[in-house]
Every structure is written in C-alpha cells, then in structure tokens.
CSV table of N, CA and C in Angstrom, one decimal:
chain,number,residue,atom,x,y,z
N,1,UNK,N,-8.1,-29.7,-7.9
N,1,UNK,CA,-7.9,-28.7,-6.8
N,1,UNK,C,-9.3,-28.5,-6.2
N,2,UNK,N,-9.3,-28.8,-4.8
N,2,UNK,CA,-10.7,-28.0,-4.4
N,2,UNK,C,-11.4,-27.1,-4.1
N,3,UNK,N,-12.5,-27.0,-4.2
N,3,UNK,CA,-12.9,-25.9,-4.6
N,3,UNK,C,-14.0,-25.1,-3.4
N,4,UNK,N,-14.6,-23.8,-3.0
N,4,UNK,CA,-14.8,-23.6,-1.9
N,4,UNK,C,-16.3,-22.4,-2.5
N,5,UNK,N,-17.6,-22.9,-2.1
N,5,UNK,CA,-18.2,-22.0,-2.5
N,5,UNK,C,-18.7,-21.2,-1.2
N,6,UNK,N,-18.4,-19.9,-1.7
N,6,UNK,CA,-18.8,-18.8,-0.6
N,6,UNK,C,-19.5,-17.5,-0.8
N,7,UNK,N,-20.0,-17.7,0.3
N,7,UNK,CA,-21.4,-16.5,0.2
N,7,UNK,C,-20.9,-15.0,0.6
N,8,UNK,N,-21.0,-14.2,0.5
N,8,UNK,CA,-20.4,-13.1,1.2
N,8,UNK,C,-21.5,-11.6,0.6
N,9,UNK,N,-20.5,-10.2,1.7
N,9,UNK,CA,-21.7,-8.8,0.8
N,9,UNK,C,-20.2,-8.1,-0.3
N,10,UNK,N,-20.4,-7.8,-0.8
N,10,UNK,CA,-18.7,-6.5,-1.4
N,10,UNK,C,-19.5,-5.4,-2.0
N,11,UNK,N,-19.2,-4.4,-1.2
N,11,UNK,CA,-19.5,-3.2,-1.6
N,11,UNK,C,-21.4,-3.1,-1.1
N,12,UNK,N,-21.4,-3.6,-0.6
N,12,UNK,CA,-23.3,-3.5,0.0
N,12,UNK,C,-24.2,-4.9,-1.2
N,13,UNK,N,-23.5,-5.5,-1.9
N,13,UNK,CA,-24.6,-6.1,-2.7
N,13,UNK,C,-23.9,-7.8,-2.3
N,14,UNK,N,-25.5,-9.0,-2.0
N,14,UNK,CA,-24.8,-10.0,-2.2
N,14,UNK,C,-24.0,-10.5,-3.3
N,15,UNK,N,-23.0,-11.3,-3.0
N,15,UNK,CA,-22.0,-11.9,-3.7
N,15,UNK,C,-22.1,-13.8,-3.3
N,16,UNK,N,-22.2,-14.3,-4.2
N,16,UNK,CA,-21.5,-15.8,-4.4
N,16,UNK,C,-20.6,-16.4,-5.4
N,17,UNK,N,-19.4,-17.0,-4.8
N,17,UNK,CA,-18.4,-17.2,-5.7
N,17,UNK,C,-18.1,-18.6,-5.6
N,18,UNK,N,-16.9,-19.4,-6.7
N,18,UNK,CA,-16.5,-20.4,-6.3
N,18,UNK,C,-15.0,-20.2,-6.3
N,19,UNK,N,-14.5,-20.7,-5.1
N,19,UNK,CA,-13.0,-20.4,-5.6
N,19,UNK,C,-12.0,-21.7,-4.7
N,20,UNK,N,-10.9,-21.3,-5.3
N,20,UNK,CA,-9.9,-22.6,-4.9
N,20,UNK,C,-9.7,-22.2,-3.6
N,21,UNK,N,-8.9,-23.5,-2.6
N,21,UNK,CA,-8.9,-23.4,-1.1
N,21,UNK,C,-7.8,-22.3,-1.2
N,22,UNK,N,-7.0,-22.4,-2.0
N,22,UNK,CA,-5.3,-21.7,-1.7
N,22,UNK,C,-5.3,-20.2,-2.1
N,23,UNK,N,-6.3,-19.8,-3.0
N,23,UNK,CA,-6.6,-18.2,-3.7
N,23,UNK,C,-6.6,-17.3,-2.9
N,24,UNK,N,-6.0,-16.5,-2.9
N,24,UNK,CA,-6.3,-14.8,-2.1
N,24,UNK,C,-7.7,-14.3,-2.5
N,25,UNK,N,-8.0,-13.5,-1.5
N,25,UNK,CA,-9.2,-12.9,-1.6
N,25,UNK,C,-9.2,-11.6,-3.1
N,26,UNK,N,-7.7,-11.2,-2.9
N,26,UNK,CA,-7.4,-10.2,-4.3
N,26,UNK,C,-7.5,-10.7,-5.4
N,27,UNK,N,-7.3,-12.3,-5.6
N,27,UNK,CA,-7.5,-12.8,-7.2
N,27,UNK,C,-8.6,-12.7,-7.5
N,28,UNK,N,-9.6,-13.4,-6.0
N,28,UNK,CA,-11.1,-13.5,-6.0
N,28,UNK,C,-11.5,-12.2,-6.9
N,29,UNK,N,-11.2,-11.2,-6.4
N,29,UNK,CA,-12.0,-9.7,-6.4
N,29,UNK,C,-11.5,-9.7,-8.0
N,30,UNK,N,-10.2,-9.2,-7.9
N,30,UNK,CA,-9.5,-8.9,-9.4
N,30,UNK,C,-9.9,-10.0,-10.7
N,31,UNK,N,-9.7,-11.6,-10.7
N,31,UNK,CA,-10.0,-12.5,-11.7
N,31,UNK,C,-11.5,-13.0,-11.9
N,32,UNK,N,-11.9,-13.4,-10.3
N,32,UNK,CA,-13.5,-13.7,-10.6
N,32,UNK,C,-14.2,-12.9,-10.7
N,33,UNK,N,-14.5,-12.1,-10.0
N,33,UNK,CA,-15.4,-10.9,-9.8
N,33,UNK,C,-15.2,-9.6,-10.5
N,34,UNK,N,-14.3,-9.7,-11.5
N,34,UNK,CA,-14.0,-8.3,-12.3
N,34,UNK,C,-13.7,-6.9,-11.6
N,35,UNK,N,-13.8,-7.0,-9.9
N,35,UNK,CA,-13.0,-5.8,-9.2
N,35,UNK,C,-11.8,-5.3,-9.5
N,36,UNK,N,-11.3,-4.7,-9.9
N,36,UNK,CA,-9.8,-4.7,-10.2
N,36,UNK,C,-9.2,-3.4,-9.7
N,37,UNK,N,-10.1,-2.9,-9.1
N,37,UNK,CA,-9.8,-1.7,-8.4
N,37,UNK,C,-8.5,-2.2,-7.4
N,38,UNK,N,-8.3,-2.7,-6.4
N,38,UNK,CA,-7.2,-3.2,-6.1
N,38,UNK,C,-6.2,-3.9,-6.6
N,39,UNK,N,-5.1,-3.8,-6.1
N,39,UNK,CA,-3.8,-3.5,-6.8
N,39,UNK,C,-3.2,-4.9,-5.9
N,40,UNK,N,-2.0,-5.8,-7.0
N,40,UNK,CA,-1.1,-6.6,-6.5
N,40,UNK,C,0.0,-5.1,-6.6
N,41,UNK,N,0.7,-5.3,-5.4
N,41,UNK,CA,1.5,-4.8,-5.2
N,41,UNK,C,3.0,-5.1,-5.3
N,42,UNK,N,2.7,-6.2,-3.9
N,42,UNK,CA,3.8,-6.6,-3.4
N,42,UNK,C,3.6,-8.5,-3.6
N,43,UNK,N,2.1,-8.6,-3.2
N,43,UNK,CA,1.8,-10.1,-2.4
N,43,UNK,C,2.1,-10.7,-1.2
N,44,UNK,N,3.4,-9.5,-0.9
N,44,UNK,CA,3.4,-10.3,0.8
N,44,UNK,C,2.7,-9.3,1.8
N,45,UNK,N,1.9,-8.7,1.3
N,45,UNK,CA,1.1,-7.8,2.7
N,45,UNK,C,2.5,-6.2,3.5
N,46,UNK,N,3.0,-6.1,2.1
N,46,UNK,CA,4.1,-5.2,2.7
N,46,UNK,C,3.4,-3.9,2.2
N,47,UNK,N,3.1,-3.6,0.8
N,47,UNK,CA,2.4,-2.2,0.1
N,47,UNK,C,1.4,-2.0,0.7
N,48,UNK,N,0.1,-2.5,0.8
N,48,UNK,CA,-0.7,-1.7,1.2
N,48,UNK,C,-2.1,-1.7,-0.5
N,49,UNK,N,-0.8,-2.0,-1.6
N,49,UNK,CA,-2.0,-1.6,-2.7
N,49,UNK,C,-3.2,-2.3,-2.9
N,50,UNK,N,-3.4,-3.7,-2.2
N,50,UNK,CA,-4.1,-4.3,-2.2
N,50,UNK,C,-5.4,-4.2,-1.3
N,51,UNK,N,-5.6,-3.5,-0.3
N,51,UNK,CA,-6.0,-3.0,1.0
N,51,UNK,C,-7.6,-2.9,0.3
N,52,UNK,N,-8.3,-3.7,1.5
N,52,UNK,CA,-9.3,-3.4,1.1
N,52,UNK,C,-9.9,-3.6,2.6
N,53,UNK,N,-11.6,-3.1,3.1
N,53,UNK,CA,-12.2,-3.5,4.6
N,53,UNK,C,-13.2,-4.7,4.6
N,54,UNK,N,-12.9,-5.4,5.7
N,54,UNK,CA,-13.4,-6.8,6.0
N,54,UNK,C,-14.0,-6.6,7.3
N,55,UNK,N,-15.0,-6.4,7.1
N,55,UNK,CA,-16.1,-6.5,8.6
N,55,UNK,C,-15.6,-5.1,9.0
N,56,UNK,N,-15.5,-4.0,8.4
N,56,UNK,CA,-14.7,-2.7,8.8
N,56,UNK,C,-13.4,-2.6,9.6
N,57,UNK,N,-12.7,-3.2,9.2
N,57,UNK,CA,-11.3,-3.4,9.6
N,57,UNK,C,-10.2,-3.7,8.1
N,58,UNK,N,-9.6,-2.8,8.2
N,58,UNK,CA,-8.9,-2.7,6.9
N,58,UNK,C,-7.7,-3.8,6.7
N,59,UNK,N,-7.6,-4.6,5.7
N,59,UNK,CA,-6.9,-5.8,5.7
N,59,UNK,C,-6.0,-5.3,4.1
N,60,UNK,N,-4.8,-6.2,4.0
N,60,UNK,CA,-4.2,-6.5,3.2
N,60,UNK,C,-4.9,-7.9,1.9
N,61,UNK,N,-5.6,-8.0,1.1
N,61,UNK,CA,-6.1,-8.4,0.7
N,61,UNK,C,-5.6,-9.7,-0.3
N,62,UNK,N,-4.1,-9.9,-0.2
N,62,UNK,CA,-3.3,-10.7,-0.5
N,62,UNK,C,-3.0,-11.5,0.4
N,63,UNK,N,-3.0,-11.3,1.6
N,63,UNK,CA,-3.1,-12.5,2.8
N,63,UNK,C,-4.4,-12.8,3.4
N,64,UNK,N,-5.5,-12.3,2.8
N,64,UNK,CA,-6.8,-13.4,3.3
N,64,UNK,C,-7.2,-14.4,2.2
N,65,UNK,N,-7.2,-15.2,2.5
N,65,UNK,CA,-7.7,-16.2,1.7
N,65,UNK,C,-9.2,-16.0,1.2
N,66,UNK,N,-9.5,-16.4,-0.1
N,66,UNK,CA,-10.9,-15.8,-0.7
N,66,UNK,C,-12.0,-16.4,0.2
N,67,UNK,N,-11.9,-17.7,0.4
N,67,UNK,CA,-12.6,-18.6,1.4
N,67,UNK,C,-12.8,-17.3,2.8
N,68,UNK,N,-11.9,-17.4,3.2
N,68,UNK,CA,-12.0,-17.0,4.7
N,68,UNK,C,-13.5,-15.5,4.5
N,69,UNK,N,-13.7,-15.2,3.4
N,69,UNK,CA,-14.5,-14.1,3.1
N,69,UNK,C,-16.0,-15.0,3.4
N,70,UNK,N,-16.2,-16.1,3.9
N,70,UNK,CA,-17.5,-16.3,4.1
N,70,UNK,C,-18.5,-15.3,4.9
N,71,UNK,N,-19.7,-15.0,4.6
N,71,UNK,CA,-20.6,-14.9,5.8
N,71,UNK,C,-20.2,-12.9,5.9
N,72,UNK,N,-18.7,-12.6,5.5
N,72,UNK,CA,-18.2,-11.2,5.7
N,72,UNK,C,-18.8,-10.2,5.0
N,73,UNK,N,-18.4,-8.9,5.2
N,73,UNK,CA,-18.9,-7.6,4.7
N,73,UNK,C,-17.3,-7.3,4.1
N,74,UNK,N,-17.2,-7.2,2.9
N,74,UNK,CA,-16.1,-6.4,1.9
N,74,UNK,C,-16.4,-4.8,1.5
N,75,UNK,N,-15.4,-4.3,1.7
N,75,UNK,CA,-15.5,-2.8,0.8
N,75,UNK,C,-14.4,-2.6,0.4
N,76,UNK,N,-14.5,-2.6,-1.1
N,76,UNK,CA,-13.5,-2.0,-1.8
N,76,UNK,C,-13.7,-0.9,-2.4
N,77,UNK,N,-12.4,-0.4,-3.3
N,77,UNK,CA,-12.7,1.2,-3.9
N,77,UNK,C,-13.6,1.1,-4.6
N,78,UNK,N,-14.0,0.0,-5.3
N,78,UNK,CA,-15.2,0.2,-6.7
N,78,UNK,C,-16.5,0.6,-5.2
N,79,UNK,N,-16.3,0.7,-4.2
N,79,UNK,CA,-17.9,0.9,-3.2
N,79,UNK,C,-17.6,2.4,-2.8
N,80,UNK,N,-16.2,2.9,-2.9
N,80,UNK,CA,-16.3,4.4,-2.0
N,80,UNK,C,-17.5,5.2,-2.7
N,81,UNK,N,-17.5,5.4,-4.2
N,81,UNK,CA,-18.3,6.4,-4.7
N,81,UNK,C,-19.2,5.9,-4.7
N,82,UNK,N,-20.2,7.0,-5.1
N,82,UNK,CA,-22.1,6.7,-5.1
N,82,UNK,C,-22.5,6.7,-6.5
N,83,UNK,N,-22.2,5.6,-6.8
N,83,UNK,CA,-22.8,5.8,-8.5
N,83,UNK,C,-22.0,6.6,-8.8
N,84,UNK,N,-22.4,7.4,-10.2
N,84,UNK,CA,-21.4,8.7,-10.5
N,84,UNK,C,-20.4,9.8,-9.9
N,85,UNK,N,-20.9,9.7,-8.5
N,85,UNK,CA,-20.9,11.1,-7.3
N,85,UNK,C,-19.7,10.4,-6.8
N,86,UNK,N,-18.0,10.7,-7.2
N,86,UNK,CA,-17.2,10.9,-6.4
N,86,UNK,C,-17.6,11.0,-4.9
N,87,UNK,N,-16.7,10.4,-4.1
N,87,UNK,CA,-16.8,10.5,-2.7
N,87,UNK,C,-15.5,11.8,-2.5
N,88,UNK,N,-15.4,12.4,-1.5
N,88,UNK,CA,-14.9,13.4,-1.3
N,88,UNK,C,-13.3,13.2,-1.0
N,89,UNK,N,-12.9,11.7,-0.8
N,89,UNK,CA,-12.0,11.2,-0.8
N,89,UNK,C,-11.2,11.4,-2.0
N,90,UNK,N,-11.7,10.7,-3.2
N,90,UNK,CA,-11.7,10.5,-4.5
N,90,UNK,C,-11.3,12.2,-5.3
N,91,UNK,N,-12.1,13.2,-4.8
N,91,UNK,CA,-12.3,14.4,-5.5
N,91,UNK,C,-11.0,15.5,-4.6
N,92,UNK,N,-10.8,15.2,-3.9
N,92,UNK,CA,-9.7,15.7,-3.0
N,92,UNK,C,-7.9,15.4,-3.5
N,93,UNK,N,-8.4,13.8,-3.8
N,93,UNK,CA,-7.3,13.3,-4.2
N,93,UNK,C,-6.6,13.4,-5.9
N,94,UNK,N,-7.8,14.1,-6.4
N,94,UNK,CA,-7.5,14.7,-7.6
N,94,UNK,C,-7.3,15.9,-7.7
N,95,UNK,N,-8.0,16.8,-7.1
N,95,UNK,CA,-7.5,18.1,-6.5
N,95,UNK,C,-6.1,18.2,-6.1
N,96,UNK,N,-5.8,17.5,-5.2
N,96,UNK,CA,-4.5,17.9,-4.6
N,96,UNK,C,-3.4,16.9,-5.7
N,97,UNK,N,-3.8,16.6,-6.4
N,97,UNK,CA,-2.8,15.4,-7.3
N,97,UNK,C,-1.8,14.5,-6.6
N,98,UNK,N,-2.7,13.6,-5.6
N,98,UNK,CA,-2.3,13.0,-4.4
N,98,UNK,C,-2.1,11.3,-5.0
N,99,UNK,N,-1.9,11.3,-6.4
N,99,UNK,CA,-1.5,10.2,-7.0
N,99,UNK,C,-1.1,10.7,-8.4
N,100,UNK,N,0.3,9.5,-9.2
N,100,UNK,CA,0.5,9.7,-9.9
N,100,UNK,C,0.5,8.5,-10.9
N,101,UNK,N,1.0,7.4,-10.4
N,101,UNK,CA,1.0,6.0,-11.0
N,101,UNK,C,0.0,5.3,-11.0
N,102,UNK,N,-1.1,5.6,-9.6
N,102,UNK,CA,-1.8,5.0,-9.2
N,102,UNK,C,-2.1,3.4,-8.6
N,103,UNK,N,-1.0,2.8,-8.8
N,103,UNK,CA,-0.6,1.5,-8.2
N,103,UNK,C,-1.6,1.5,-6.5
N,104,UNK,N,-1.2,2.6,-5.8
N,104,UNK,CA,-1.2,2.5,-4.3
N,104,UNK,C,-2.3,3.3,-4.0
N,105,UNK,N,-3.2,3.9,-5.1
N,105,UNK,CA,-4.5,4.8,-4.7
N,105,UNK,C,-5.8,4.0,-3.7
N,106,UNK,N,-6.0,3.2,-4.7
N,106,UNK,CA,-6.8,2.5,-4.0
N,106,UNK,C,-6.6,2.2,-2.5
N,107,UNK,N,-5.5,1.6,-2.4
N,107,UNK,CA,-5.3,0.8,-1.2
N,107,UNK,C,-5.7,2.2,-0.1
N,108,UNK,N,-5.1,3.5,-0.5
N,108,UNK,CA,-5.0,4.4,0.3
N,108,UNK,C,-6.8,5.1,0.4
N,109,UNK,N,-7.3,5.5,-0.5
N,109,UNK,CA,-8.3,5.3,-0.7
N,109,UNK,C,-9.3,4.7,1.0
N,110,UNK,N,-9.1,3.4,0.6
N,110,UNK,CA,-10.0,2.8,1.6
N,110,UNK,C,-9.2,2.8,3.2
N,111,UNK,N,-7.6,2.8,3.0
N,111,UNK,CA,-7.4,2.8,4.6
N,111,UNK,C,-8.0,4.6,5.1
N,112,UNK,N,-7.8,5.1,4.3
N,112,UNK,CA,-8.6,6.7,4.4
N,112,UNK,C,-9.9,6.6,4.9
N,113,UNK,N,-10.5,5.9,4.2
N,113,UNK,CA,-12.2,6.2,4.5
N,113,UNK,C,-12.3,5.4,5.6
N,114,UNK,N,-11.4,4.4,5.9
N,114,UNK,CA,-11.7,3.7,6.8
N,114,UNK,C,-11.2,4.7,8.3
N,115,UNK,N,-10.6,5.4,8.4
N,115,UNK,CA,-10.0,6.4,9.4
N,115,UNK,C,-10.9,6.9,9.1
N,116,UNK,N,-11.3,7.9,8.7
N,116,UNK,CA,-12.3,8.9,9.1
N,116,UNK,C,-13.7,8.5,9.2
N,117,UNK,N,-14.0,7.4,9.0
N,117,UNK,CA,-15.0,6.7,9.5
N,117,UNK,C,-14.8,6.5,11.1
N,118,UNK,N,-13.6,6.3,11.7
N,118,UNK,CA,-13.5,6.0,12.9
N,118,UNK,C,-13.4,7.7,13.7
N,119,UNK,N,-12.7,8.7,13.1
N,119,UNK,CA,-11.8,9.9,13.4
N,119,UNK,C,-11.9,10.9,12.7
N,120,UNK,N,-13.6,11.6,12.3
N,120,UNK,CA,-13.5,12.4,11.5
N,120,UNK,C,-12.8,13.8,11.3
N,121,UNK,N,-12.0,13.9,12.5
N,121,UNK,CA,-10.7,15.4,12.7
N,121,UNK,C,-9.6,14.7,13.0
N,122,UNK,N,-9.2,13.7,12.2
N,122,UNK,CA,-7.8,13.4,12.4
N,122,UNK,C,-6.7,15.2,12.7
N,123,UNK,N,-5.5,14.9,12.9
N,123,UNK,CA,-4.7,15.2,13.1
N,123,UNK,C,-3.9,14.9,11.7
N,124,UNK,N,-2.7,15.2,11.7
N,124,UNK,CA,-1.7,14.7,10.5
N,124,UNK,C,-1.3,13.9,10.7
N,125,UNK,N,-0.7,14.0,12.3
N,125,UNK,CA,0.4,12.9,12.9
N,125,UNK,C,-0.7,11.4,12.4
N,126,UNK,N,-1.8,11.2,13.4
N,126,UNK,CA,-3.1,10.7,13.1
N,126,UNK,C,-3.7,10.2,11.7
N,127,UNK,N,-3.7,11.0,10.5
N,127,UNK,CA,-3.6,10.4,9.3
N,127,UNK,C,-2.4,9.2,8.6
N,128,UNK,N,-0.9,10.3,8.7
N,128,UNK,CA,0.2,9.5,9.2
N,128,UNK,C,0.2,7.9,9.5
N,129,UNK,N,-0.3,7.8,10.6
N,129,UNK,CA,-0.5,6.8,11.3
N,129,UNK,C,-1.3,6.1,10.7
N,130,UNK,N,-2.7,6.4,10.2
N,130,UNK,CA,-3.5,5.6,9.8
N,130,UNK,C,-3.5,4.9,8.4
N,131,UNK,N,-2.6,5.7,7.7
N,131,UNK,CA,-2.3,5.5,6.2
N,131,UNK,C,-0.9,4.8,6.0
N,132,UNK,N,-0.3,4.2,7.5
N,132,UNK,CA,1.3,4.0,7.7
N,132,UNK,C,1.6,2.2,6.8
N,133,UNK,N,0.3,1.6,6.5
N,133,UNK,CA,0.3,0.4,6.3
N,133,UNK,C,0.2,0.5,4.6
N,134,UNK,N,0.0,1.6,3.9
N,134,UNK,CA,0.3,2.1,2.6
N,134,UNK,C,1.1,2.5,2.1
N,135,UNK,N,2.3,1.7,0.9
N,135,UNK,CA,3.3,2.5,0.5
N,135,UNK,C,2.9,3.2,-1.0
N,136,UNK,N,4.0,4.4,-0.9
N,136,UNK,CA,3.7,5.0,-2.4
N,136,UNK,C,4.9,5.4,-2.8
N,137,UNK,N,5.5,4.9,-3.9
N,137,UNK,CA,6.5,5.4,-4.2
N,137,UNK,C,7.4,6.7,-5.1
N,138,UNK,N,5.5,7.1,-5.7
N,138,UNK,CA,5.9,8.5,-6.5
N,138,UNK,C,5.3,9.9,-6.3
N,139,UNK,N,4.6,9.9,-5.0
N,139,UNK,CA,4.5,11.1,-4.3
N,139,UNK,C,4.9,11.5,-3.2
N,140,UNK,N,5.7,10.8,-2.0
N,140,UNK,CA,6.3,11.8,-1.5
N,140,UNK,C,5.3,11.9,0.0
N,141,UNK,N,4.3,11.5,-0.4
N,141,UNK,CA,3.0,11.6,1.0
N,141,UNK,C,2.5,12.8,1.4
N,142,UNK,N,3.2,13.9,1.6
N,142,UNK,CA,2.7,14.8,1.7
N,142,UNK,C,1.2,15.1,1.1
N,143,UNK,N,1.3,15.3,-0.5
N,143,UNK,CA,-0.4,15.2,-1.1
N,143,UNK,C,-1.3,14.6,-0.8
N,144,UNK,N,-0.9,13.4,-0.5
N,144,UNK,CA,-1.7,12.4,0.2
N,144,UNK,C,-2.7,13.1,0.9
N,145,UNK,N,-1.7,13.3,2.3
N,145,UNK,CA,-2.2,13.6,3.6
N,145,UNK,C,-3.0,15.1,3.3
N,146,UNK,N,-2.7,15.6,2.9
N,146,UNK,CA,-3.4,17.3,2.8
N,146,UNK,C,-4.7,16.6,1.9
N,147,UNK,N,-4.7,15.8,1.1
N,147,UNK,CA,-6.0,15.6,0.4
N,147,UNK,C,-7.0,14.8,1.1
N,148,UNK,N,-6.3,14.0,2.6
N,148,UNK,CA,-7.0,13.2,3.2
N,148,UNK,C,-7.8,14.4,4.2
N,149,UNK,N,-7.1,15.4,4.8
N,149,UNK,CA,-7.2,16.4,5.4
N,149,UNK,C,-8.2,17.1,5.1
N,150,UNK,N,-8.1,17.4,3.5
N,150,UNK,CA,-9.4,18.4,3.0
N,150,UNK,C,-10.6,17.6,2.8
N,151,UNK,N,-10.3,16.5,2.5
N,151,UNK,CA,-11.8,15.5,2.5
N,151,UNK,C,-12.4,15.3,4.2
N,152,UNK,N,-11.4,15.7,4.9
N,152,UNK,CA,-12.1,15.2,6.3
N,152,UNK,C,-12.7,16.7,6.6
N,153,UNK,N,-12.2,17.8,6.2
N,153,UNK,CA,-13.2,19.3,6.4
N,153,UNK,C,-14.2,19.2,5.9
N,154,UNK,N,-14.3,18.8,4.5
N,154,UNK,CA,-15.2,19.0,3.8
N,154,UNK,C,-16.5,17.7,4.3
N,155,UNK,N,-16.1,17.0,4.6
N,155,UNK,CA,-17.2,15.8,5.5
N,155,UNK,C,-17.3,16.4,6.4
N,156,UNK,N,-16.9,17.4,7.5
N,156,UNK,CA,-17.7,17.5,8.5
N,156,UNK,C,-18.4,18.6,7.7
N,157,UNK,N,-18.4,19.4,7.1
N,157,UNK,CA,-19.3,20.1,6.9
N,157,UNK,C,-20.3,19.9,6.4
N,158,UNK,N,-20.5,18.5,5.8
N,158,UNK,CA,-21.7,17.9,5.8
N,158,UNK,C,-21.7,17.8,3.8
C-alpha cells in the first residue's frame, strides 16, 4: 500500500507522519499520533464525535483524508487546555454536567471553541446552530448549551 509522508502543525507543535493514501485523518490522530481525544462515532461524518479544526474551520475528521492534512493547522481537544489549566469550555462543561458518556464531548468541545472564537455572545438560537453538526445521545442538549453559554460570559470577562 502506499504510503504518504506529511508535514503538518496539531495543536500549535510541528508534526510529521507517514500514513497510507486511503487513512482518515481520525486514524492518523487516534493510531499514529496517540491523540485519542476524538471519537469514531459514526465514520460517515453524520455524529460530529470526530470533529476536530483544520485551518480554523471545523471538519468531521473521518472524511479528511490524513494526507490532505499537508502543509495545515489542526486543533483538537488534547490543544483546548493550557497545560493543566482547563479551558473554560472544559470547566463549564463539567459544571453544568454537559456530558455523560462522553463519546460526543470532544467533538462538541472544539465546534464550541470554534464559535466563540468567531461569536463571543452567541445567542442560544446561535449556539444551537453552531453545535447543530454534533450529535449526543445522552443529554438532551440543553446542558450543553447553558455550559457553552456560561463559558462564553465567563470569556468575556476576561
């Protein structure tokens, strides 16, 4: 099988890998790279648990091919926190007990930070929306959103 070597950043540090032409970028992360922070979900890009940001645009991470990550900027969950220091995303979402299985945290996680990176006073409707490419099957969403909510107050206040 052939093989594809590629340069890339994940999570702010360089990365070089070798990987097969046909691999997802999620095996990449999860088998070579020991990320395992994201989640197979589904595989067809329907959950969300896989979700991770490519050049700051949030992708399903099971339909990019590892290859296609040349030259790109990745962020996954193992990058939201600062070293030991929870991100406020993270600490919110334990607060409000905005997960229970955890299958789909991650993915939510980064499409989160990835919104309020763009929209730091979302709305609900507006979180909603932004978090709509994430499924979860054992909360209900509500927690979610109130925990995405309280991490967006608590970031503006600096």
């Amino acid at each position: 099988m052939p093989k594809v070597q590629v340069s890339t950043t994940i999570n702010g540090d360089a990365v070089s890998y070798l990987c097969e032409v046909e691999e997802t970028l999620l095996d990449v992360l999860r088998d070579r790279l020991g990320l395992t922070g994201s989640k197979e979900g589904c595989g067809t890009g329907d959950c969300g648990a896989c979700t991770v940001a490519l050049d700051g645009r949030i992708v399903c991470s099971c339909l990019v091919l590892g290859a296609e990550a040349e030259g790109r900027e990745i962020r996954t969950v193992e990058g939201i926190a600062a070293g030991d220091k929870l991100h406020p995303l993270q600490e919110k979402f334990l607060e409000f007990a905005a997960l229970q299985c955890g299958i789909c945290t991650p993915g939510f996680l980064v499409a989160a930070k990835a919104l309020l990176e763009r929209n730091p006073d979302p709305t609900e409707t507006e979180i909603r929306f932004g978090l709509a490419g994430n499924l979860c099957r054992c909360t209900g969403y509500d927690k979610i959103v109130r925990a995405v909510q309280a991490a967006a107050a608590e970031m503006r206040k600096g």
